[in-house]
Amino acid sequence: MTAGTTLTNGTNGTTAEHELAALQREHGRPLFALLLRLCDGDRQRAEDLVQETLVRAWQHPEALRADAFDSVRPWLLTVGRRLAIDARRARQARPAEVGDAVLEHAPVCADHAERSAATLDVREAVKTLTPEHRDVLVLVYFHGASVAEAAATLGIPPGTVKSRAYYALRALRRVLPGYAADLR
């Protein structure tokens, strides 16, 4: 298709669709090759940009009638290149897209209701422990005290703190079977 060709829907049997198809046949491959390079090998994006370029040609037939050039290819390549640049800038302005594969491996966080229910379950389970085991468990696991700090606070040897913590967790595992993985 040359510069003198128009994209009109006349009565001479030549429709805009036929002319657009001719434009695509004549200039589509070079346009696609350029856009594929500009899209870093992303075929889908390059095909979308070729379509958008041809839509622009359909929307602006006056640009294709300009007598200043022998072929419409430079105009098409320029429009395609500008569309590719705009698309790249738009992608860079947005956060990166996350694929499904990434989401499959993402850790699942319990919602507020689940955390609240778990907290109530653990509180009830801790009440079933003996006072000695409960004191050690509260100091070491809930208050973050070290074994030495818990031993000093309770006035017992560090080995006893370790032993009571072990048996307290073991008792909780029996009372809370659904939480066993969290109590290791």
PDB file of C-alpha atoms in Angstrom:
ATOM      1  CA  MET A   1       0.000   0.000   0.000  1.00  0.00           C
ATOM      2  CA  THR A   2       1.436   3.342  -0.976  1.00  0.00           C
ATOM      3  CA  ALA A   3       0.873   6.854   0.210  1.00  0.00           C
ATOM      4  CA  GLY A   4      -1.865   7.566  -2.295  1.00  0.00           C
ATOM      5  CA  THR A   5      -4.081   4.721  -1.064  1.00  0.00           C
ATOM      6  CA  THR A   6      -7.100   5.628   1.024  1.00  0.00           C
ATOM      7  CA  LEU A   7      -8.999   3.722   3.670  1.00  0.00           C
ATOM      8  CA  THR A   8     -12.504   4.636   2.666  1.00  0.00           C
ATOM      9  CA  ASN A   9     -15.652   2.637   2.449  1.00  0.00           C
ATOM     10  CA  GLY A  10     -16.587   3.597  -1.086  1.00  0.00           C
ATOM     11  CA  THR A  11     -18.986   2.092  -3.555  1.00  0.00           C
ATOM     12  CA  ASN A  12     -16.228   0.829  -5.870  1.00  0.00           C
ATOM     13  CA  GLY A  13     -16.150  -2.488  -3.992  1.00  0.00           C
ATOM     14  CA  THR A  14     -13.033  -1.657  -1.957  1.00  0.00           C
ATOM     15  CA  THR A  15     -13.858  -1.561   1.723  1.00  0.00           C
ATOM     16  CA  ALA A  16     -11.821  -0.243   4.609  1.00  0.00           C
ATOM     17  CA  GLU A  17     -11.420  -3.791   5.913  1.00  0.00           C
ATOM     18  CA  HIS A  18      -9.899  -4.987   2.633  1.00  0.00           C
ATOM     19  CA  GLU A  19      -7.539  -2.052   2.508  1.00  0.00           C
ATOM     20  CA  LEU A  20      -6.561  -2.574   6.122  1.00  0.00           C
ATOM     21  CA  ALA A  21      -5.920  -6.248   5.402  1.00  0.00           C
ATOM     22  CA  ALA A  22      -3.743  -5.247   2.436  1.00  0.00           C
ATOM     23  CA  LEU A  23      -1.887  -2.818   4.671  1.00  0.00           C
ATOM     24  CA  GLN A  24      -1.309  -5.596   7.182  1.00  0.00           C
ATOM     25  CA  ARG A  25      -0.122  -8.054   4.489  1.00  0.00           C
ATOM     26  CA  GLU A  26       2.307  -5.556   3.017  1.00  0.00           C
ATOM     27  CA  HIS A  27       3.747  -4.041   6.189  1.00  0.00           C
ATOM     28  CA  GLY A  28       2.747  -6.413   9.016  1.00  0.00           C
ATOM     29  CA  ARG A  29       5.903  -8.529   9.138  1.00  0.00           C
ATOM     30  CA  PRO A  30       8.419  -5.683   9.357  1.00  0.00           C
ATOM     31  CA  LEU A  31       6.185  -3.918  11.873  1.00  0.00           C
ATOM     32  CA  PHE A  32       5.886  -7.090  13.965  1.00  0.00           C
ATOM     33  CA  ALA A  33       9.668  -7.674  13.804  1.00  0.00           C
ATOM     34  CA  LEU A  34      10.349  -4.161  15.090  1.00  0.00           C
ATOM     35  CA  LEU A  35       7.775  -4.410  17.857  1.00  0.00           C
ATOM     36  CA  LEU A  36       8.979  -7.865  18.897  1.00  0.00           C
ATOM     37  CA  ARG A  37      12.465  -6.406  19.471  1.00  0.00           C
ATOM     38  CA  LEU A  38      11.035  -3.443  21.358  1.00  0.00           C
ATOM     39  CA  CYS A  39       8.933  -5.797  23.528  1.00  0.00           C
ATOM     40  CA  ASP A  40      11.955  -7.928  24.489  1.00  0.00           C
ATOM     41  CA  GLY A  41      10.633 -10.960  22.619  1.00  0.00           C
ATOM     42  CA  ASP A  42       7.118 -10.908  24.089  1.00  0.00           C
ATOM     43  CA  ARG A  43       5.088 -12.104  21.085  1.00  0.00           C
ATOM     44  CA  GLN A  44       1.693 -11.426  22.630  1.00  0.00           C
ATOM     45  CA  ARG A  45       2.550  -7.831  23.464  1.00  0.00           C
ATOM     46  CA  ALA A  46       4.077  -7.297  20.005  1.00  0.00           C
ATOM     47  CA  GLU A  47       0.944  -8.683  18.320  1.00  0.00           C
ATOM     48  CA  ASP A  48      -1.222  -6.397  20.434  1.00  0.00           C
ATOM     49  CA  LEU A  49       0.878  -3.407  19.407  1.00  0.00           C
ATOM     50  CA  VAL A  50       0.660  -4.376  15.711  1.00  0.00           C
ATOM     51  CA  GLN A  51      -3.120  -4.419  16.041  1.00  0.00           C
ATOM     52  CA  GLU A  52      -3.117  -1.091  17.839  1.00  0.00           C
ATOM     53  CA  THR A  53      -0.900   0.400  15.115  1.00  0.00           C
ATOM     54  CA  LEU A  54      -3.291  -0.800  12.423  1.00  0.00           C
ATOM     55  CA  VAL A  55      -6.226   0.607  14.378  1.00  0.00           C
ATOM     56  CA  ARG A  56      -4.436   3.965  14.423  1.00  0.00           C
ATOM     57  CA  ALA A  57      -3.960   3.705  10.651  1.00  0.00           C
ATOM     58  CA  TRP A  58      -7.683   3.006  10.272  1.00  0.00           C
ATOM     59  CA  GLN A  59      -8.551   5.934  12.558  1.00  0.00           C
ATOM     60  CA  HIS A  60      -6.243   8.351  10.694  1.00  0.00           C
ATOM     61  CA  PRO A  61      -6.510   7.607   6.973  1.00  0.00           C
ATOM     62  CA  GLU A  62      -5.394  11.163   6.214  1.00  0.00           C
ATOM     63  CA  ALA A  63      -1.911  10.275   7.449  1.00  0.00           C
ATOM     64  CA  LEU A  64      -1.735   7.482   4.908  1.00  0.00           C
ATOM     65  CA  ARG A  65      -2.699   9.819   2.034  1.00  0.00           C
ATOM     66  CA  ALA A  66       0.214  12.202   2.547  1.00  0.00           C
ATOM     67  CA  ASP A  67       2.148  12.751  -0.668  1.00  0.00           C
ATOM     68  CA  ALA A  68       5.348  13.560   1.221  1.00  0.00           C
ATOM     69  CA  PHE A  69       6.464   9.914   1.215  1.00  0.00           C
ATOM     70  CA  ASP A  70       6.360   6.980  -1.175  1.00  0.00           C
ATOM     71  CA  SER A  71       5.359   4.350   1.390  1.00  0.00           C
ATOM     72  CA  VAL A  72       3.292   4.288   4.567  1.00  0.00           C
ATOM     73  CA  ARG A  73       5.787   1.945   6.218  1.00  0.00           C
ATOM     74  CA  PRO A  74       7.804   4.700   7.949  1.00  0.00           C
ATOM     75  CA  TRP A  75       4.585   6.154   9.377  1.00  0.00           C
ATOM     76  CA  LEU A  76       3.463   2.725  10.607  1.00  0.00           C
ATOM     77  CA  LEU A  77       6.871   1.946  12.123  1.00  0.00           C
ATOM     78  CA  THR A  78       6.948   5.315  13.889  1.00  0.00           C
ATOM     79  CA  VAL A  79       3.451   4.847  15.312  1.00  0.00           C
ATOM     80  CA  GLY A  80       4.297   1.282  16.403  1.00  0.00           C
ATOM     81  CA  ARG A  81       7.544   2.401  18.040  1.00  0.00           C
ATOM     82  CA  ARG A  82       5.783   5.175  19.943  1.00  0.00           C
ATOM     83  CA  LEU A  83       3.065   2.770  21.105  1.00  0.00           C
ATOM     84  CA  ALA A  84       5.751   0.348  22.323  1.00  0.00           C
ATOM     85  CA  ILE A  85       7.501   3.126  24.219  1.00  0.00           C
ATOM     86  CA  ASP A  86       4.228   4.226  25.805  1.00  0.00           C
ATOM     87  CA  ALA A  87       3.409   0.637  26.795  1.00  0.00           C
ATOM     88  CA  ARG A  88       6.847   0.171  28.369  1.00  0.00           C
ATOM     89  CA  ARG A  89       6.487   3.403  30.344  1.00  0.00           C
ATOM     90  CA  ALA A  90       3.021   2.369  31.536  1.00  0.00           C
ATOM     91  CA  ARG A  91       4.363  -1.010  32.737  1.00  0.00           C
ATOM     92  CA  GLN A  92       7.242   0.673  34.564  1.00  0.00           C
ATOM     93  CA  ALA A  93       4.835   3.051  36.303  1.00  0.00           C
ATOM     94  CA  ARG A  94       2.816   0.124  37.733  1.00  0.00           C
ATOM     95  CA  PRO A  95       4.021  -2.391  40.293  1.00  0.00           C
ATOM     96  CA  ALA A  96       5.292  -5.657  38.857  1.00  0.00           C
ATOM     97  CA  GLU A  97       2.611  -8.202  38.028  1.00  0.00           C
ATOM     98  CA  VAL A  98       2.604 -11.359  40.083  1.00  0.00           C
ATOM     99  CA  GLY A  99       2.028 -14.657  38.330  1.00  0.00           C
ATOM    100  CA  ASP A 100      -0.046 -17.531  39.657  1.00  0.00           C
ATOM    101  CA  ALA A 101       3.054 -19.632  40.335  1.00  0.00           C
ATOM    102  CA  VAL A 102       4.358 -17.052  42.794  1.00  0.00           C
ATOM    103  CA  LEU A 103       1.043 -16.951  44.644  1.00  0.00           C
ATOM    104  CA  GLU A 104       0.951 -20.750  44.988  1.00  0.00           C
ATOM    105  CA  HIS A 105       4.135 -20.671  47.055  1.00  0.00           C
ATOM    106  CA  ALA A 106       3.291 -17.591  49.090  1.00  0.00           C
ATOM    107  CA  PRO A 107       2.749 -18.194  52.790  1.00  0.00           C
ATOM    108  CA  VAL A 108      -0.871 -18.117  53.808  1.00  0.00           C
ATOM    109  CA  CYS A 109      -1.579 -15.792  56.702  1.00  0.00           C
ATOM    110  CA  ALA A 110      -4.476 -16.591  58.947  1.00  0.00           C
ATOM    111  CA  ASP A 111      -7.116 -13.945  59.107  1.00  0.00           C
ATOM    112  CA  HIS A 112      -8.066 -12.130  62.299  1.00  0.00           C
ATOM    113  CA  ALA A 113     -10.897 -14.512  63.167  1.00  0.00           C
ATOM    114  CA  GLU A 114      -8.653 -17.578  62.850  1.00  0.00           C
ATOM    115  CA  ARG A 115      -5.957 -15.980  65.000  1.00  0.00           C
ATOM    116  CA  SER A 116      -8.529 -15.055  67.633  1.00  0.00           C
ATOM    117  CA  ALA A 117      -9.922 -18.593  67.683  1.00  0.00           C
ATOM    118  CA  ALA A 118      -6.423 -20.044  67.955  1.00  0.00           C
ATOM    119  CA  THR A 119      -5.615 -17.684  70.824  1.00  0.00           C
ATOM    120  CA  LEU A 120      -8.703 -18.807  72.717  1.00  0.00           C
ATOM    121  CA  ASP A 121      -7.852 -22.472  72.098  1.00  0.00           C
ATOM    122  CA  VAL A 122      -4.304 -22.014  73.378  1.00  0.00           C
ATOM    123  CA  ARG A 123      -5.479 -20.098  76.463  1.00  0.00           C
ATOM    124  CA  GLU A 124      -7.877 -22.895  77.364  1.00  0.00           C
ATOM    125  CA  ALA A 125      -5.193 -25.522  76.772  1.00  0.00           C
ATOM    126  CA  VAL A 126      -2.646 -23.670  78.927  1.00  0.00           C
ATOM    127  CA  LYS A 127      -5.188 -23.623  81.788  1.00  0.00           C
ATOM    128  CA  THR A 128      -5.095 -27.444  81.805  1.00  0.00           C
ATOM    129  CA  LEU A 129      -1.360 -27.461  82.691  1.00  0.00           C
ATOM    130  CA  THR A 130      -0.036 -27.695  86.204  1.00  0.00           C
ATOM    131  CA  PRO A 131       0.943 -24.313  87.735  1.00  0.00           C
ATOM    132  CA  GLU A 132       4.659 -25.211  87.583  1.00  0.00           C
ATOM    133  CA  HIS A 133       4.518 -26.106  83.879  1.00  0.00           C
ATOM    134  CA  ARG A 134       2.329 -23.091  83.096  1.00  0.00           C
ATOM    135  CA  ASP A 135       4.731 -20.658  84.818  1.00  0.00           C
ATOM    136  CA  VAL A 136       7.699 -21.955  82.814  1.00  0.00           C
ATOM    137  CA  LEU A 137       5.759 -21.913  79.560  1.00  0.00           C
ATOM    138  CA  VAL A 138       4.481 -18.384  80.088  1.00  0.00           C
ATOM    139  CA  LEU A 139       7.934 -17.041  80.955  1.00  0.00           C
ATOM    140  CA  VAL A 140       9.859 -18.800  78.187  1.00  0.00           C
ATOM    141  CA  TYR A 141       7.389 -18.800  75.285  1.00  0.00           C
ATOM    142  CA  PHE A 142       5.025 -15.911  75.923  1.00  0.00           C
ATOM    143  CA  HIS A 143       7.345 -13.411  77.624  1.00  0.00           C
ATOM    144  CA  GLY A 144      10.460 -14.454  75.671  1.00  0.00           C
ATOM    145  CA  ALA A 145      12.663 -15.071  78.705  1.00  0.00           C
ATOM    146  CA  SER A 146      15.761 -17.193  78.268  1.00  0.00           C
ATOM    147  CA  VAL A 147      16.137 -20.433  80.211  1.00  0.00           C
ATOM    148  CA  ALA A 148      18.581 -18.714  82.593  1.00  0.00           C
ATOM    149  CA  GLU A 149      16.220 -15.771  83.146  1.00  0.00           C
ATOM    150  CA  ALA A 150      13.256 -18.083  83.778  1.00  0.00           C
ATOM    151  CA  ALA A 151      15.366 -20.148  86.203  1.00  0.00           C
ATOM    152  CA  ALA A 152      16.389 -17.010  88.112  1.00  0.00           C
ATOM    153  CA  THR A 153      12.804 -15.693  88.217  1.00  0.00           C
ATOM    154  CA  LEU A 154      11.318 -18.981  89.420  1.00  0.00           C
ATOM    155  CA  GLY A 155      14.237 -19.882  91.672  1.00  0.00           C
ATOM    156  CA  ILE A 156      14.777 -23.307  90.056  1.00  0.00           C
ATOM    157  CA  PRO A 157      17.738 -24.809  88.144  1.00  0.00           C
ATOM    158  CA  PRO A 158      17.954 -24.255  84.353  1.00  0.00           C
ATOM    159  CA  GLY A 159      17.638 -28.001  83.746  1.00  0.00           C
ATOM    160  CA  THR A 160      14.284 -28.006  85.521  1.00  0.00           C
ATOM    161  CA  VAL A 161      13.112 -25.093  83.334  1.00  0.00           C
ATOM    162  CA  LYS A 162      14.047 -27.080  80.213  1.00  0.00           C
ATOM    163  CA  SER A 163      12.360 -30.218  81.507  1.00  0.00           C
ATOM    164  CA  ARG A 164       9.146 -28.429  82.483  1.00  0.00           C
ATOM    165  CA  ALA A 165       9.022 -26.594  79.156  1.00  0.00           C
ATOM    166  CA  TYR A 166       9.439 -29.912  77.312  1.00  0.00           C
ATOM    167  CA  TYR A 167       6.660 -31.637  79.241  1.00  0.00           C
ATOM    168  CA  ALA A 168       4.381 -28.585  79.020  1.00  0.00           C
ATOM    169  CA  LEU A 169       4.660 -28.549  75.228  1.00  0.00           C
ATOM    170  CA  ARG A 170       4.111 -32.281  75.103  1.00  0.00           C
ATOM    171  CA  ALA A 171       0.906 -31.877  77.136  1.00  0.00           C
ATOM    172  CA  LEU A 172      -0.262 -29.066  74.859  1.00  0.00           C
ATOM    173  CA  ARG A 173       0.297 -31.260  71.806  1.00  0.00           C
ATOM    174  CA  ARG A 174      -2.094 -33.806  73.251  1.00  0.00           C
ATOM    175  CA  VAL A 175      -4.720 -31.162  74.064  1.00  0.00           C
ATOM    176  CA  LEU A 176      -4.305 -29.260  70.773  1.00  0.00           C
ATOM    177  CA  PRO A 177      -3.831 -31.936  68.070  1.00  0.00           C
ATOM    178  CA  GLY A 178      -4.583 -29.532  65.197  1.00  0.00           C
ATOM    179  CA  TYR A 179      -1.756 -27.202  66.295  1.00  0.00           C
ATOM    180  CA  ALA A 180       0.934 -29.864  66.693  1.00  0.00           C
ATOM    181  CA  ALA A 181       3.079 -28.478  63.863  1.00  0.00           C
ATOM    182  CA  ASP A 182       3.149 -25.051  65.531  1.00  0.00           C
ATOM    183  CA  LEU A 183       4.299 -26.459  68.887  1.00  0.00           C
ATOM    184  CA  ARG A 184       7.608 -27.969  67.752  1.00  0.00           C
TER     185      ARG A 184
END
